[in-house]
PDB file of C-alpha atoms in Angstrom:
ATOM      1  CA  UNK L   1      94.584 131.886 123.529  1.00 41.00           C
ATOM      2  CA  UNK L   2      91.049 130.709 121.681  1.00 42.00           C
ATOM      3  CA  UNK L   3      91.326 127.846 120.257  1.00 46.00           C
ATOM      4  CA  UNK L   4      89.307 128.687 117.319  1.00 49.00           C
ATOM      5  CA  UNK L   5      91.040 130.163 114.468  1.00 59.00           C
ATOM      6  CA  UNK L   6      87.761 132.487 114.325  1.00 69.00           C
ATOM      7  CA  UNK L   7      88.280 135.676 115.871  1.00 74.00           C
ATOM      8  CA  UNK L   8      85.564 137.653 117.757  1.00 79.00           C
ATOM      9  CA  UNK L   9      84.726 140.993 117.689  1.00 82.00           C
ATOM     10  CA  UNK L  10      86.368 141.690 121.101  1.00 84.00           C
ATOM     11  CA  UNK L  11      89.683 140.009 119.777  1.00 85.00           C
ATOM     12  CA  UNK L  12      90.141 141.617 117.011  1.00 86.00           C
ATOM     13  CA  UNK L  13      89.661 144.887 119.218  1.00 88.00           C
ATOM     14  CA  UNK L  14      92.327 143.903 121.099  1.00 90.00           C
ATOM     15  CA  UNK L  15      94.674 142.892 118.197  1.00 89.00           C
ATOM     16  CA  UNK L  16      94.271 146.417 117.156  1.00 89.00           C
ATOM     17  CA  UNK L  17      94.392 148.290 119.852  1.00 92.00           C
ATOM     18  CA  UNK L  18      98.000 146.905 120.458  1.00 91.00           C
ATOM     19  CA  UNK L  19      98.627 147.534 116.764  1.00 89.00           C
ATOM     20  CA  UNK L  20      97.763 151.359 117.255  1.00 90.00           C
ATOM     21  CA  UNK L  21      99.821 151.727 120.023  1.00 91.00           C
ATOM     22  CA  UNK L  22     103.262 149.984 118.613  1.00 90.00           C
ATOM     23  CA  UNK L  23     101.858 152.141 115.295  1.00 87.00           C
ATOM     24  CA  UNK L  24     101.991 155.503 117.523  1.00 88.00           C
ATOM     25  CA  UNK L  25     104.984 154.937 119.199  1.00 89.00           C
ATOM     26  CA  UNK L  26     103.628 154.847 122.736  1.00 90.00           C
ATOM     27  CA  UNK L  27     104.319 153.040 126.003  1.00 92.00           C
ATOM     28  CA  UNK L  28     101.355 150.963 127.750  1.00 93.00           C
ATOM     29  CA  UNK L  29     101.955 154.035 130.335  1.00 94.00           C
ATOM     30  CA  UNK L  30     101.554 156.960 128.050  1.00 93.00           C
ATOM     31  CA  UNK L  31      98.955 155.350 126.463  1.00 94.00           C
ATOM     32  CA  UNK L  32      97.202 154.404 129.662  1.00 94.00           C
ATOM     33  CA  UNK L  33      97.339 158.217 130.715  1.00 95.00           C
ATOM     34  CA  UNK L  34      95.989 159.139 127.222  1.00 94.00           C
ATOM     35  CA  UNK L  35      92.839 156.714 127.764  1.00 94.00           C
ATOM     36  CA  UNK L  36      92.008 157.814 131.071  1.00 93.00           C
ATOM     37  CA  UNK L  37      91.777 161.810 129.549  1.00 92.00           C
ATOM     38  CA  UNK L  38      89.705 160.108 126.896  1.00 90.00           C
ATOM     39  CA  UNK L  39      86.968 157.758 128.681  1.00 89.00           C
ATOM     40  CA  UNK L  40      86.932 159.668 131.936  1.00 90.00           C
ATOM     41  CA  UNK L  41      88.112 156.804 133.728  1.00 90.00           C
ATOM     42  CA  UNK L  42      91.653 155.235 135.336  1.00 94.00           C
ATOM     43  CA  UNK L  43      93.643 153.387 132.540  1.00 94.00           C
ATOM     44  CA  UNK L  44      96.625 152.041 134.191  1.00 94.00           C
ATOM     45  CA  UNK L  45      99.604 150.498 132.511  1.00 93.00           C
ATOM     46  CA  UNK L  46      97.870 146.940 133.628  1.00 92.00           C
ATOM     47  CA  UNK L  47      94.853 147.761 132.547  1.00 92.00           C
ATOM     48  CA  UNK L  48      96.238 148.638 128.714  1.00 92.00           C
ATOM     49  CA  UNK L  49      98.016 145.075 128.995  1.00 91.00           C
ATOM     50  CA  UNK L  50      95.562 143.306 129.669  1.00 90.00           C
ATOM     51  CA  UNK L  51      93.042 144.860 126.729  1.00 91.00           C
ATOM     52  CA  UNK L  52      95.687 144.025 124.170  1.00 90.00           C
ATOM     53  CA  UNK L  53      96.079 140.872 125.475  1.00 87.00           C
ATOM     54  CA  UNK L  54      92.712 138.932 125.099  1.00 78.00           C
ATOM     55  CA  UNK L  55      93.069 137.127 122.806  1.00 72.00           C
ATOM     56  CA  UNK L  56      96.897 135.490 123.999  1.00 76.00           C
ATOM     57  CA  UNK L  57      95.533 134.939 127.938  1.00 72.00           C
ATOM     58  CA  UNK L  58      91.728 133.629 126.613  1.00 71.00           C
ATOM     59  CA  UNK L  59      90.472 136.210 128.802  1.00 73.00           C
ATOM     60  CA  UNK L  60      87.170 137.569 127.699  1.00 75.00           C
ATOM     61  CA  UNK L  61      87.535 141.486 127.728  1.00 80.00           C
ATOM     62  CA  UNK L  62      84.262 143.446 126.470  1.00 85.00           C
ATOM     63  CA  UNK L  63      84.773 146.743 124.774  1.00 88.00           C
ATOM     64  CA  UNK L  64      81.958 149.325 124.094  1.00 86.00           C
ATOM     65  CA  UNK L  65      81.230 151.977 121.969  1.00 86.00           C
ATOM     66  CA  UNK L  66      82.725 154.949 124.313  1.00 87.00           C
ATOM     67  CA  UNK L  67      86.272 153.128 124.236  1.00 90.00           C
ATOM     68  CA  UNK L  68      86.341 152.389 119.827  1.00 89.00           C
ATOM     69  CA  UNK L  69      85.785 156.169 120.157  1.00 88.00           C
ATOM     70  CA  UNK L  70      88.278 157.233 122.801  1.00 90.00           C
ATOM     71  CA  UNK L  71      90.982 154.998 120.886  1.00 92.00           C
ATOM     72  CA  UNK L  72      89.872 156.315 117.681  1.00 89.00           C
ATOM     73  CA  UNK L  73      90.531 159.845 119.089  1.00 89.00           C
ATOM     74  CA  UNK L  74      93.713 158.702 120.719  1.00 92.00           C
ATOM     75  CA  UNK L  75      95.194 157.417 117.938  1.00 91.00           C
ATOM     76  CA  UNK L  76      93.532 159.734 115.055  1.00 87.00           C
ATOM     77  CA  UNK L  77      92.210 156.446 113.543  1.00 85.00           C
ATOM     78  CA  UNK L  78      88.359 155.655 112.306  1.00 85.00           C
ATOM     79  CA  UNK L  79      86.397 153.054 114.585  1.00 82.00           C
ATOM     80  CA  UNK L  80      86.742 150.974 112.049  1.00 84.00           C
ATOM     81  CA  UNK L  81      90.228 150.427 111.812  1.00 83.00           C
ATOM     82  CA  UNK L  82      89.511 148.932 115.610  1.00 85.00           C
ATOM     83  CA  UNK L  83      87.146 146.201 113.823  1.00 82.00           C
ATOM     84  CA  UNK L  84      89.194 145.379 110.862  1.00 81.00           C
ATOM     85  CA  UNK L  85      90.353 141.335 111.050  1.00 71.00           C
ATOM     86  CA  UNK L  86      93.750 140.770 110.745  1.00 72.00           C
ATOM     87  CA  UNK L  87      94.574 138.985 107.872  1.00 60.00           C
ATOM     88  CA  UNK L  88      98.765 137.931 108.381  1.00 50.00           C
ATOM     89  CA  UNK L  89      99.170 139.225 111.468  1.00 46.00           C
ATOM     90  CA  UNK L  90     102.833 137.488 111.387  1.00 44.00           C
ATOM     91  CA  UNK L  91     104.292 140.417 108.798  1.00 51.00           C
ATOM     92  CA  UNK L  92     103.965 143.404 106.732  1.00 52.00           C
ATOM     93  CA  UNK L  93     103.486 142.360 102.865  1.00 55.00           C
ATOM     94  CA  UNK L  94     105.799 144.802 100.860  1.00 58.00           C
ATOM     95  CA  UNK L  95     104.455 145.969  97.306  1.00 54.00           C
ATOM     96  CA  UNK L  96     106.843 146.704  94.387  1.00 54.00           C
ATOM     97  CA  UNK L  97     106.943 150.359  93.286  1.00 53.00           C
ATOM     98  CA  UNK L  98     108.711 149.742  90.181  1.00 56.00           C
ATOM     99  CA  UNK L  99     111.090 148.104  87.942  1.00 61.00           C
ATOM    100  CA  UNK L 100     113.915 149.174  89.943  1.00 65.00           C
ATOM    101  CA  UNK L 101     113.006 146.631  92.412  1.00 65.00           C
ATOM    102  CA  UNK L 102     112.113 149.463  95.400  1.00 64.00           C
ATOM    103  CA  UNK L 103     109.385 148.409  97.680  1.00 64.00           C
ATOM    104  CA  UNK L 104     107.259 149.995 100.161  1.00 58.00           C
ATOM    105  CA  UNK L 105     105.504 148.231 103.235  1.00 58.00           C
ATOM    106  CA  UNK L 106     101.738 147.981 103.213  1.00 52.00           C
ATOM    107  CA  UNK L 107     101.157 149.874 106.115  1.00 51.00           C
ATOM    108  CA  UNK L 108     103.971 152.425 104.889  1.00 54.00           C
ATOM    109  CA  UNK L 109     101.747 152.825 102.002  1.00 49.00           C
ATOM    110  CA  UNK L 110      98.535 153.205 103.891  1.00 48.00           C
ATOM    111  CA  UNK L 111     100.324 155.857 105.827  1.00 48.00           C
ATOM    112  CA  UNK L 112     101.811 157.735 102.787  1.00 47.00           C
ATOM    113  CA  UNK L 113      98.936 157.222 100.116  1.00 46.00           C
ATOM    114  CA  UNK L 114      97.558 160.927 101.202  1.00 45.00           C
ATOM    115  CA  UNK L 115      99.929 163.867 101.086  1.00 44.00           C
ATOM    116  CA  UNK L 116      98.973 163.943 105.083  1.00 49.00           C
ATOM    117  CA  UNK L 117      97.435 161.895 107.361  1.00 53.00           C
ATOM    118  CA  UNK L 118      93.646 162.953 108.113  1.00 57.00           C
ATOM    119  CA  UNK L 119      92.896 162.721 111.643  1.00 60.00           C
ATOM    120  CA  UNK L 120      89.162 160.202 112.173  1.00 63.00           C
ATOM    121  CA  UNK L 121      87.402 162.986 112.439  1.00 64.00           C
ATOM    122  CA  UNK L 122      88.337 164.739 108.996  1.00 62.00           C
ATOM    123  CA  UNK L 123      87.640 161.494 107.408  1.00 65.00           C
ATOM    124  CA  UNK L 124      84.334 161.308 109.410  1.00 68.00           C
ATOM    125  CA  UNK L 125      83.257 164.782 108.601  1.00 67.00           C
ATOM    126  CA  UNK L 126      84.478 164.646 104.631  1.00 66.00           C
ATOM    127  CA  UNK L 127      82.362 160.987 104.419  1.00 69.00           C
ATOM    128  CA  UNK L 128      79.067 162.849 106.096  1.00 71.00           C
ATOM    129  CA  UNK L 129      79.834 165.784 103.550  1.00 68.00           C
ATOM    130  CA  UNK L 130      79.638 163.579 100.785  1.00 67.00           C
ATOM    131  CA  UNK L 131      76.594 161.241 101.282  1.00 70.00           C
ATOM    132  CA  UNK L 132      75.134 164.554 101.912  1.00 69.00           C
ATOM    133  CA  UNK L 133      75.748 165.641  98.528  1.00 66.00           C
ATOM    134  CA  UNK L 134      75.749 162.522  96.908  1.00 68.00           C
ATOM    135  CA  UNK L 135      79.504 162.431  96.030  1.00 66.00           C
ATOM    136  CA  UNK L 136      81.899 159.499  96.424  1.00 62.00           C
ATOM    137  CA  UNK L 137      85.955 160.138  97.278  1.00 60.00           C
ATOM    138  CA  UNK L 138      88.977 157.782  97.425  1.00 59.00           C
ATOM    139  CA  UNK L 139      92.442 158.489  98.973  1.00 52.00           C
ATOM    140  CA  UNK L 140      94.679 159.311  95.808  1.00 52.00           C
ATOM    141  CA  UNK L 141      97.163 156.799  94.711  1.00 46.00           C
ATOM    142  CA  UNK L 142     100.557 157.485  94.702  1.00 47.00           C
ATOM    143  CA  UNK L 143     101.853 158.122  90.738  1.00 50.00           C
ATOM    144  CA  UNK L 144     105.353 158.109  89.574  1.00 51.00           C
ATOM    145  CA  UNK L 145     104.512 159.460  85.915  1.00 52.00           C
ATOM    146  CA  UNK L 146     106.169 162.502  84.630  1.00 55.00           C
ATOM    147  CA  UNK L 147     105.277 164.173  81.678  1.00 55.00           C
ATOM    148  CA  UNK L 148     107.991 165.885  81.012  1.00 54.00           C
ATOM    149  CA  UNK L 149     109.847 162.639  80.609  1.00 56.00           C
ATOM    150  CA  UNK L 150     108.159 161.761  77.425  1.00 58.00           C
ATOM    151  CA  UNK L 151     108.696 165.464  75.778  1.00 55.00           C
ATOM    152  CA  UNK L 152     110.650 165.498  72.369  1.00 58.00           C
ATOM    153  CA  UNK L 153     111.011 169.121  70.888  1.00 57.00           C
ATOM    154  CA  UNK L 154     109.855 168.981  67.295  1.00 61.00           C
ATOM    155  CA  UNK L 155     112.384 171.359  66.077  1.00 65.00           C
ATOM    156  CA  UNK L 156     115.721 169.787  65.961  1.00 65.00           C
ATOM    157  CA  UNK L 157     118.004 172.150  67.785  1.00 66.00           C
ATOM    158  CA  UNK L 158     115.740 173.498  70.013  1.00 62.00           C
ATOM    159  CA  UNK L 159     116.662 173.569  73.688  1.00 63.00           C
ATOM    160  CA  UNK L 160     114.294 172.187  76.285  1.00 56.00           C
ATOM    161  CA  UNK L 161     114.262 173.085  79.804  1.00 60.00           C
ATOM    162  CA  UNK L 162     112.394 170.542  82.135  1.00 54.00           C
ATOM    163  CA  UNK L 163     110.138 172.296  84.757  1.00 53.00           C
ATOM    164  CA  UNK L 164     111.584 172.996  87.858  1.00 53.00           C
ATOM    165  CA  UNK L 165     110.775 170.754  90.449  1.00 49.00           C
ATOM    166  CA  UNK L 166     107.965 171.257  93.537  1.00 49.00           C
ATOM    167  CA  UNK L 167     109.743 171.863  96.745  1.00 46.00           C
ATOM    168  CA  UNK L 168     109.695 168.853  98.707  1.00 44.00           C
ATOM    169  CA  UNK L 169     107.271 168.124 101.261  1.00 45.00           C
ATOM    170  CA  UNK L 170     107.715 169.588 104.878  1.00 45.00           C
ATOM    171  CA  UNK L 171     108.085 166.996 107.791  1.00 45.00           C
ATOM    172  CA  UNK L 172     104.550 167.986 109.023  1.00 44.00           C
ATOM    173  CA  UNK L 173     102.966 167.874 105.194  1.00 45.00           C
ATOM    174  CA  UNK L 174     102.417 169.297 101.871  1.00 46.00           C
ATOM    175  CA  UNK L 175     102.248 172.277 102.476  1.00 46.00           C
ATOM    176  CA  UNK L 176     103.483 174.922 105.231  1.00 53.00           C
ATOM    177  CA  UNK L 177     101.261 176.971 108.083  1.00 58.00           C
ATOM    178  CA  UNK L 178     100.401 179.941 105.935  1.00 60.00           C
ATOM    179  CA  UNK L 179      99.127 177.781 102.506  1.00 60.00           C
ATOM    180  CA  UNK L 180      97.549 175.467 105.184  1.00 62.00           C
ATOM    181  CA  UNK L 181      95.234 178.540 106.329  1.00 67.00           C
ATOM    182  CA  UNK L 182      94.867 179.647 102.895  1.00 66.00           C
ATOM    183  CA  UNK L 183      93.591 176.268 101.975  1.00 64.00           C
ATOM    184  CA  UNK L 184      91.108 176.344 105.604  1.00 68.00           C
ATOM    185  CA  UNK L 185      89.991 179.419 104.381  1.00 67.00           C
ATOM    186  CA  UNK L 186      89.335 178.552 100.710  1.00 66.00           C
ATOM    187  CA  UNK L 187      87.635 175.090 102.041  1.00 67.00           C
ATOM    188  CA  UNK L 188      85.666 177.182 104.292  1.00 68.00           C
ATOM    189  CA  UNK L 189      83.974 179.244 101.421  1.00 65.00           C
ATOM    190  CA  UNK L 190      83.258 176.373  99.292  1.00 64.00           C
ATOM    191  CA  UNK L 191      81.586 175.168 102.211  1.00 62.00           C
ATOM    192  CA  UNK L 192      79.729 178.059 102.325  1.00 61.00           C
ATOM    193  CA  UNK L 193      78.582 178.407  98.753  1.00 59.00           C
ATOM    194  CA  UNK L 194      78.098 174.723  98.354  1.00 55.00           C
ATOM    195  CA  UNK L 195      75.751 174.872 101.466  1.00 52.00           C
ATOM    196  CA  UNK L 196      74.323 178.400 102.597  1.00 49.00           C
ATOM    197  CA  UNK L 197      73.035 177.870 105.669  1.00 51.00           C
ATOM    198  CA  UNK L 198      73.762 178.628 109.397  1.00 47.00           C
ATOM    199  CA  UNK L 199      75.834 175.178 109.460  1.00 45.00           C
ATOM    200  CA  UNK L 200      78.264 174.233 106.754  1.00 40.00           C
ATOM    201  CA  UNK L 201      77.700 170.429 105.835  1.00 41.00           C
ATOM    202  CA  UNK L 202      81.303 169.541 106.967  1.00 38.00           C
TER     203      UNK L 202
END
């Protein structure tokens, strides 16, 4: 292990890299086999072990652009999430979600803050759309505010029916295969009318 409590970049690759993988679910094995389809080269289970592991044996381990990209792809993560330093790398801080004394994990949160999880290359593609345009977005934050809560009927006497609730989310999502079309489709015009030319801008 360094001895420095300063990380380098190539550490803090390899911190992440075994974060993803833990994250994803996947062996060194299946993730080796998902590598090699992605760089075009061998990845053995060894191999994967030893790039998580740089930082723990003090063995330097260089990683270049092609491989951020091929793990990005791998695990439908930005680049960047590669070069983020850990900050406690010893837990998962837990956030309060109300006074009921619920709490979520951070990286639960992370995971859940948009109604799906974009793959890196939605996120790259809807970050190029909007410099492009000169827009700015955010992932939403989660809001446990009901309106209908705070309703009082001004006529005493008067019956009030709450609106039904939205059914609840699929397993893959919001929203099932035929809205998820409709929405491609609708996303596709806007693209179109926002941008008319041979390319749309995302």
């Amino acid at each position: 292990m360094s001895e420095s409590s300063t990380w380098t970049v190539n550490e803090v690759v390899s911190y992440r890299l075994a974060l993803a993988r833990r994250r994803a679910g996947l062996t060194q094995e299946e993730a080796a086999a998902r590598f090699s389809e992605a760089t075009g080269r061998k990845w053995t289970k060894n191999s994967v072990g030893a790039a998580e592991r740089a930082r723990e044996v003090g063995r330097l381990r260089e990683f270049n652009a092609e491989e951020l990209v091929a793990f990005g792809r791998v695990f439908g993560v930005p680049v960047a999430f590669f070069l983020l330093p850990p900050d406690d790398t010893g837990k998962d801080q837990e956030f309060h979600l109300g006074p009921d004394g619920q709490t979520v994990t951070r990286l639960s949160l992370l995971s859940s803050v948009l109604l799906f999880r974009p793959s890196s290359l939605f996120v790259d593609d809807a970050n190029a759309a909007t410099r492009v345009h000169g827009l700015s977005w955010s992932p939403a934050h989660p809001s446990w505010y009901r309106p209908e809560d705070d309703f009082v009927p001004e006529e005493p006497g008067v019956e009030y029916e709450p609106p039904r609730p939205t059914p609840a989310a699929d397993d893959a999502g919001v929203i099932d295969g035929a809205q998820r079309l409709e929405v491609l489709r609708l996303l596709d015009r806007i693209r179109r009318v926002v941008s008319p030319q041979d390319e749309p801008p995302f």
